[in-house]
Coordinates of C-alpha atoms in Angstrom, one line a residue:
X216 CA 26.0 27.5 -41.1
X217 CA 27.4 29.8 -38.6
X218 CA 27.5 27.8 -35.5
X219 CA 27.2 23.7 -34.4
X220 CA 24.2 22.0 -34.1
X221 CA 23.8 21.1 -30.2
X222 CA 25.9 23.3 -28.4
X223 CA 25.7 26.5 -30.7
X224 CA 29.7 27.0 -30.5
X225 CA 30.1 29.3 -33.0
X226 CA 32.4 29.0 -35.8
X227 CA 35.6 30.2 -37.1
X228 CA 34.6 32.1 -40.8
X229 CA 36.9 32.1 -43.6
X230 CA 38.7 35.6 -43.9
X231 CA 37.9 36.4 -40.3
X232 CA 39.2 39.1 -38.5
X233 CA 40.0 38.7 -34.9
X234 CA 39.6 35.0 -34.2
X235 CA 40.6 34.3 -31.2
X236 CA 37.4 36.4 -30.2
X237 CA 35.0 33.6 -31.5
X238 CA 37.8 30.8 -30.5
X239 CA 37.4 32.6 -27.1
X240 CA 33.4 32.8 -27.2
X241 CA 33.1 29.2 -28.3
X242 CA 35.9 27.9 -25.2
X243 CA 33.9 29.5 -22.9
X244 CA 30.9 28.0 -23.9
X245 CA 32.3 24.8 -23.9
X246 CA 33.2 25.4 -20.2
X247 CA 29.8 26.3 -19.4
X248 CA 28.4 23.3 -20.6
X249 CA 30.3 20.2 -20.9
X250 CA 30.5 18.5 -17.3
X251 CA 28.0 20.5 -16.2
X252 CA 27.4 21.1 -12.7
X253 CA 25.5 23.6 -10.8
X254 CA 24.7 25.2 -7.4
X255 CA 21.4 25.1 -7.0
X256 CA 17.7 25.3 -9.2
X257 CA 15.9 27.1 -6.5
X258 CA 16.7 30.8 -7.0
X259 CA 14.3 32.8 -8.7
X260 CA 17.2 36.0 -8.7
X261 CA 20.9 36.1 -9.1
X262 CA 23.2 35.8 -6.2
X263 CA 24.3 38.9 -4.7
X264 CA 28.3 37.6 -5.1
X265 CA 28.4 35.5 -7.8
X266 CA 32.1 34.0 -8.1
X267 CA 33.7 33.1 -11.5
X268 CA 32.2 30.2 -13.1
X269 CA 29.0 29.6 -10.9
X270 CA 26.6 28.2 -12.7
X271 CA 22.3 27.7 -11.6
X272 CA 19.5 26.3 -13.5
X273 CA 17.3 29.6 -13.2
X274 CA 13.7 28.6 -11.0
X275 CA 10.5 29.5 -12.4
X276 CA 9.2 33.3 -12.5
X277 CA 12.9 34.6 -12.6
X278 CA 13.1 38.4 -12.1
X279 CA 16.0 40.9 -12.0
X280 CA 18.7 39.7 -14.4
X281 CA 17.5 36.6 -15.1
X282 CA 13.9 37.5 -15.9
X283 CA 12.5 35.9 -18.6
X284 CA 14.9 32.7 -18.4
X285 CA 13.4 30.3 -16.5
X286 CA 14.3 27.1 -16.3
X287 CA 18.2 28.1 -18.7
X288 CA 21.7 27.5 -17.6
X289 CA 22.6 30.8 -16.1
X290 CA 26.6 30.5 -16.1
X291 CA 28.8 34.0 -14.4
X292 CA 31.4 34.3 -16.5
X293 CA 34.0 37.2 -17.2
X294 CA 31.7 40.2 -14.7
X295 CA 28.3 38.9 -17.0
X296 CA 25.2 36.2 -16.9
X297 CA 25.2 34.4 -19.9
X298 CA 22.3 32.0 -20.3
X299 CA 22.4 28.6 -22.4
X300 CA 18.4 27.2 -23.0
X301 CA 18.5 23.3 -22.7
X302 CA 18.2 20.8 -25.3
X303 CA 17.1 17.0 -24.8
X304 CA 19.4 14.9 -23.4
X305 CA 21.2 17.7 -21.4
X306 CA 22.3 16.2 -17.8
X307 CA 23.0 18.5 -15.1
X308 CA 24.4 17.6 -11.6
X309 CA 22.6 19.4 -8.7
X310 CA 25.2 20.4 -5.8
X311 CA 22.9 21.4 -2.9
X312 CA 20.8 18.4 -4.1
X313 CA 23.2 15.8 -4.7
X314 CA 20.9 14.8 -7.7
X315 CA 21.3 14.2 -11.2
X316 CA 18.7 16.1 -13.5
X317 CA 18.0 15.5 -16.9
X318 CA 16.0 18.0 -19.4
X319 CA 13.3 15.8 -20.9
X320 CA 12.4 19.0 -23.1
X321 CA 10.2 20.6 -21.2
X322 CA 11.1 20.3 -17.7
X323 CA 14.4 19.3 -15.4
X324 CA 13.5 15.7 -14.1
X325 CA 15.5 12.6 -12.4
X326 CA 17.7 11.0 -14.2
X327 CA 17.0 7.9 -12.2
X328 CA 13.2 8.0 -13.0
X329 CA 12.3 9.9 -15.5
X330 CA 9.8 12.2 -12.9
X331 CA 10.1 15.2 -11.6
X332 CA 12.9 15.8 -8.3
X333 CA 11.8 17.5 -5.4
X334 CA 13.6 20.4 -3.9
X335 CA 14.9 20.4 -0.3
X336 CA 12.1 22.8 0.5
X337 CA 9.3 20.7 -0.8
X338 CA 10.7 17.5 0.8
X339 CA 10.6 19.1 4.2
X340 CA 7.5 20.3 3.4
X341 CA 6.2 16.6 3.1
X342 CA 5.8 14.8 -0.1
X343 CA 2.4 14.7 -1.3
X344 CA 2.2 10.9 -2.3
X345 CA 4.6 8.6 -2.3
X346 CA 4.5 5.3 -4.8
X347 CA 7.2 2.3 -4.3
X348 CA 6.5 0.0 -7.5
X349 CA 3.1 0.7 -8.0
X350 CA 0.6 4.4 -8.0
X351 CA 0.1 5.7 -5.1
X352 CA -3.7 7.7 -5.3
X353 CA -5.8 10.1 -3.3
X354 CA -7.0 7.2 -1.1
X355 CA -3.6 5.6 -0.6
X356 CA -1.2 8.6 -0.4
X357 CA 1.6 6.1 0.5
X358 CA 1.5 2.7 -1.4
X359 CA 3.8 -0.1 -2.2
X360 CA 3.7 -3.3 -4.7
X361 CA 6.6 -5.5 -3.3
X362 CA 7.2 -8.6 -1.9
X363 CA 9.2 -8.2 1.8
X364 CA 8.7 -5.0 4.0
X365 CA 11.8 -4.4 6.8
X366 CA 11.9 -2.2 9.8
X367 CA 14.6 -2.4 12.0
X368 CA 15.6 -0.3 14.8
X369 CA 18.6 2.2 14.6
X370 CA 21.0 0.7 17.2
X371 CA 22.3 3.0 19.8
X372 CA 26.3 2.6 18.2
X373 CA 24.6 4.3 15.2
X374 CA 23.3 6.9 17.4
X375 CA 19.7 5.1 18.4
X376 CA 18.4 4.0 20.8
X377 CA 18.1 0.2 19.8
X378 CA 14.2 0.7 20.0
X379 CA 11.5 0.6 17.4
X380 CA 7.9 1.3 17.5
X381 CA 4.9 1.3 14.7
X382 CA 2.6 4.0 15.6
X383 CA -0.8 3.8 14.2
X384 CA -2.8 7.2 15.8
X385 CA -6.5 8.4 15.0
X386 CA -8.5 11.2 15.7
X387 CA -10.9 10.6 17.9
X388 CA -12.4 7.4 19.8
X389 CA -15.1 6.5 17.2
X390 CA -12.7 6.8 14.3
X391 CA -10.6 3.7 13.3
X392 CA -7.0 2.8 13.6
X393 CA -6.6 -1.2 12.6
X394 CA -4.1 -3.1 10.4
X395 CA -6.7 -4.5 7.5
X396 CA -5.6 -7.8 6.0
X397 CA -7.3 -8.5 2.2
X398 CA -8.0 -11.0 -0.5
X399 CA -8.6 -9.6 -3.9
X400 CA -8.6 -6.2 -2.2
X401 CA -11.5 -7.4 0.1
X402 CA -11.2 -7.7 3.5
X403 CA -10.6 -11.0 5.3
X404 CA -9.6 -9.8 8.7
X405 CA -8.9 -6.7 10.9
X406 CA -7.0 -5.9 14.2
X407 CA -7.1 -2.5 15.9
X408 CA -8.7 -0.1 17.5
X409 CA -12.2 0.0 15.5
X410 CA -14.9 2.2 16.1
X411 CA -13.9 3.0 19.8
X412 CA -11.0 2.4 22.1
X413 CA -11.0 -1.6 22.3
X414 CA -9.0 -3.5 20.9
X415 CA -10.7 -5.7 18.5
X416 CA -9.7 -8.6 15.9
X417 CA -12.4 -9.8 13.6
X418 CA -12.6 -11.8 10.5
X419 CA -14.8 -11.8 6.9
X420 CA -15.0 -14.4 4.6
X421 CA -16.5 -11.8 1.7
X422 CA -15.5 -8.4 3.3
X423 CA -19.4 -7.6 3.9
X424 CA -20.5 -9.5 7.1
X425 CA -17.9 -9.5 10.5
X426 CA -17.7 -11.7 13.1
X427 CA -15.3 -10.5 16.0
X428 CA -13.5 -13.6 17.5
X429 CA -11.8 -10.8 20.3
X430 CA -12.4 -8.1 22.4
X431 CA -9.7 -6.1 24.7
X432 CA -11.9 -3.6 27.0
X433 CA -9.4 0.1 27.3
X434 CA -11.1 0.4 30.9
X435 CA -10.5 -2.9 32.3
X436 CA -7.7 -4.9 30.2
X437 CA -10.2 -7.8 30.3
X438 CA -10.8 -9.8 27.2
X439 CA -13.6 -11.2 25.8
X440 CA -13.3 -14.0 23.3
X441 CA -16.4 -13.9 20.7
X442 CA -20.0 -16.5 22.5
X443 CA -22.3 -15.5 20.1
X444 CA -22.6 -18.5 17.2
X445 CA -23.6 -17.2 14.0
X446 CA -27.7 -19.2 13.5
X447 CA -28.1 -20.5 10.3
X448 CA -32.0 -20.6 9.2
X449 CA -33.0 -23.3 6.9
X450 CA -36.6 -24.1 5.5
X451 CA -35.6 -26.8 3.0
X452 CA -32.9 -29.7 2.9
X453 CA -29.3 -28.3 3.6
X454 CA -26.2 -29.6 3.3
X455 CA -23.4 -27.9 5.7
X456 CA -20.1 -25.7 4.5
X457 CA -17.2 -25.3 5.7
X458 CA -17.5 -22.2 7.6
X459 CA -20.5 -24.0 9.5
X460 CA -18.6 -24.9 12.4
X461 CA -19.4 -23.8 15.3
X462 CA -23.1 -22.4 14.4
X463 CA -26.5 -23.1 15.4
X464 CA -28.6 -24.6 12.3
X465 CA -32.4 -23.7 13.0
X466 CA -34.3 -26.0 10.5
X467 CA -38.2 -24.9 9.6
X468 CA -39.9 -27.0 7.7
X469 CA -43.2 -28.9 7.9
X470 CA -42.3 -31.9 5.7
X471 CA -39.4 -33.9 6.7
X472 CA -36.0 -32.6 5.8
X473 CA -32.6 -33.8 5.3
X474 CA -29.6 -32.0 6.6
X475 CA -26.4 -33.6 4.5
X476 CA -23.5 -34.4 6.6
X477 CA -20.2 -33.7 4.2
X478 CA -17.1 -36.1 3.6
X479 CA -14.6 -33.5 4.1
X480 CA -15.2 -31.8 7.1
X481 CA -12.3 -31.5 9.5
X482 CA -12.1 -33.1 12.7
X483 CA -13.2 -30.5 15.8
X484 CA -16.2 -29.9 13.2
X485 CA -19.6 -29.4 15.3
X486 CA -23.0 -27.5 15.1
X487 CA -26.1 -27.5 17.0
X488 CA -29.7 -28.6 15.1
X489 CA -33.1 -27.6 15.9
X490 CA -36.1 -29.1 14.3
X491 CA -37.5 -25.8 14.6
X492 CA -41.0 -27.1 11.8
X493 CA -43.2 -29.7 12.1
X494 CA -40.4 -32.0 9.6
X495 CA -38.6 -34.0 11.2
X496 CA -35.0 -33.6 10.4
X497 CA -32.7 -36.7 9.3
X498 CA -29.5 -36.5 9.3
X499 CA -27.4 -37.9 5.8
X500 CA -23.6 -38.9 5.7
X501 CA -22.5 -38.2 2.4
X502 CA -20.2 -40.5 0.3
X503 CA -17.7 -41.2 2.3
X504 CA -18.9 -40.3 5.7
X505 CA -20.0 -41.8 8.5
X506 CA -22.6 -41.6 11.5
X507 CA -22.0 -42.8 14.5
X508 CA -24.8 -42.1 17.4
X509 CA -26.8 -44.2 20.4
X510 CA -28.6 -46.7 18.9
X511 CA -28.3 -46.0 15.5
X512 CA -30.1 -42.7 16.1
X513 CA -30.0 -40.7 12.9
X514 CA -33.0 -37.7 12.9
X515 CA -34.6 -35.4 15.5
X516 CA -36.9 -36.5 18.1
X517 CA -39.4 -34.3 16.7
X518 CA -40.5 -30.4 16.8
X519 CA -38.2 -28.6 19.1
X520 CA -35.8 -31.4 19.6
X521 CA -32.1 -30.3 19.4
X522 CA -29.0 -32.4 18.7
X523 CA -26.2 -32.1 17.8
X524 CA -23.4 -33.3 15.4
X525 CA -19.2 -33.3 15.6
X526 CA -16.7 -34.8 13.9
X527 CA -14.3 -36.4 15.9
X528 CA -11.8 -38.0 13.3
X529 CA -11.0 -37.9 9.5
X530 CA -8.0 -39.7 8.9
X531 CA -8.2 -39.3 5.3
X532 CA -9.6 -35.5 4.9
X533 CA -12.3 -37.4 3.2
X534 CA -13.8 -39.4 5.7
X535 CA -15.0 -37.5 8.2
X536 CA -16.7 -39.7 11.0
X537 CA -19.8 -37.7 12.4
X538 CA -21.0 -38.5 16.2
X539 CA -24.6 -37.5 16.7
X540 CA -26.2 -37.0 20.0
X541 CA -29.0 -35.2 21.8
X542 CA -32.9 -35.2 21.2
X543 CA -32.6 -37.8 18.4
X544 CA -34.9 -40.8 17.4
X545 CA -33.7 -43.9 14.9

């Protein structure tokens, strides 16, 4: 064995003449490699005045006198390149950089993360995605997986001006600029300038169908808060949800029909009811619930009549108190 394993110092042979030459060869070596540190990993040819001891990690498609080494230790020693090819492990320190590169055996990544370090040039040249604790993909080019967000202004001692803005820009007018909030990765509810230059907020509760609760109008500055009630059509006996509130129930039937008043709905709860059919409709307190109404009214007066229903108190969450009134008969 003529030289050592990792660094390939050679050695000293038994009988040798002149060994301070290989003593020499193997010193310098060692100064080449052992707290290594070098200018730059950009050039693809030498410097023009290299000075004693420089050493580069030689870019891709070299030429001139470092053709053919890409990517080796290119150390100016003594008048002469010599060139050291990188083993596994090997950490280098980057000085135009300030970063600390490790060979994983094929290619000069971060020591921090194990990926590959952009140069200067390629940074200002805008990274291509960006991923903070989770992928970032051709659809989100920027993406983070973390619990807090902060953005704070640079004050004006730091050389600021104290002042922060989020800038959200699109296009055109009919594009869409908006802040989408999401369940699941399904939208619940979006703010922004959607579709055209209002500014709109409007919610989802399964990311498919939107009701907008606001309006801004660009021309005027005058907003519009959503009048349009969502109308429920039902041809058999319902009972009403939660998201219910606030809509117009349009009952068709030509049997009687029983709309079901729930236990838990929240006080400020109220709809409108048509007896759109020939049924009449009667109206059902669950378990729990109450109706209150004039004179013990508790259905429809008949086909077309409209009442309608709120709860004004439920002390309990499940004992909601319903107050009917309207076109109602007992």
């Amino acid at each position: 064995m003529s030289e050592t394993t990792n660094l390939k110092l050679p050695f000293l042979e038994a009988a040798q003449a002149q060994k301070h030459v290989t003593l020499n060869e193997a010193l310098g070596m060692l100064d080449a490699l052992v707290q290594l540190a070098v200018k730059s990993r950009d050039l693809t040819a030498p410097p023009d005045a290299p000075t004693d001891g420089d050493r580069y990690i030689v870019a891709a498609d070299a030429t001139g006198a470092w053709a053919g080494k890409d990517l080796n230790l290119a150390s100016w020693t003594d008048g002469a390149w010599s060139f050291f090819a990188p083993v596994a492990g090997w950490l280098v320190w980057v000085e135009d950089e300030n970063a600390l590169l490790v060979w994983n055996g094929s290619a000069w990544v971060s020591a921090a993360s194990g990926t590959a370090s952009l140069t200067e040039a390629e940074l200002a040249a805008g990274i291509p995605k960006l991923g903070i604790g989770t992928a970032a993909d051709d659809a989100n080019l920027l993406a983070a997986k973390l619990n807090a967000v902060l953005f704070t202004a640079l004050e004006a001692a730091s050389g600021g001006t104290g002042d922060i803005q989020f800038k959200v820009n699109k296009e055109t007018a009919a594009d869409t600029a908006s802040l989408l909030f999401q369940t699941g990765y399904s939208g619940r509810a979006e703010m922004g300038l959607t579709g055209d230059d209002d500014f709109h907020v409007k919610v989802s509760n399964d990311g498919l169908a939107w009701t907008e609760a606001i309006r801004i109008e660009a021309a005027s500055g005058r907003a519009r808060l959503a009048l349009l009630r969502p109308v429920i059509a039902a041809t058999a006996d319902y009972t009403l949800l939660p998201g219910d509130s606030g809509s117009l129930v349009s009952i068709s039937k030509a049997t009687a029909t029983t709309l079901t008043l729930p236990a838990d709905a929240p006080a400020g709860f109220a709809v409108t009811v048509k007896q759109s059919g020939a049924g009449q409709v009667t109206f059902a307190p669950a378990s729990g619930a109450t109706l209150e109404s004039y004179a013990g009214h508790t259905r429809t007066a008949g086909q077309k009549a409209v009442a309608r229903l709120a709860v004004f108190e439920n002390s309990t969450g499940t004992a909601a108190v319903w107050t009917l009134d309207g076109q109602t008969a007992a």
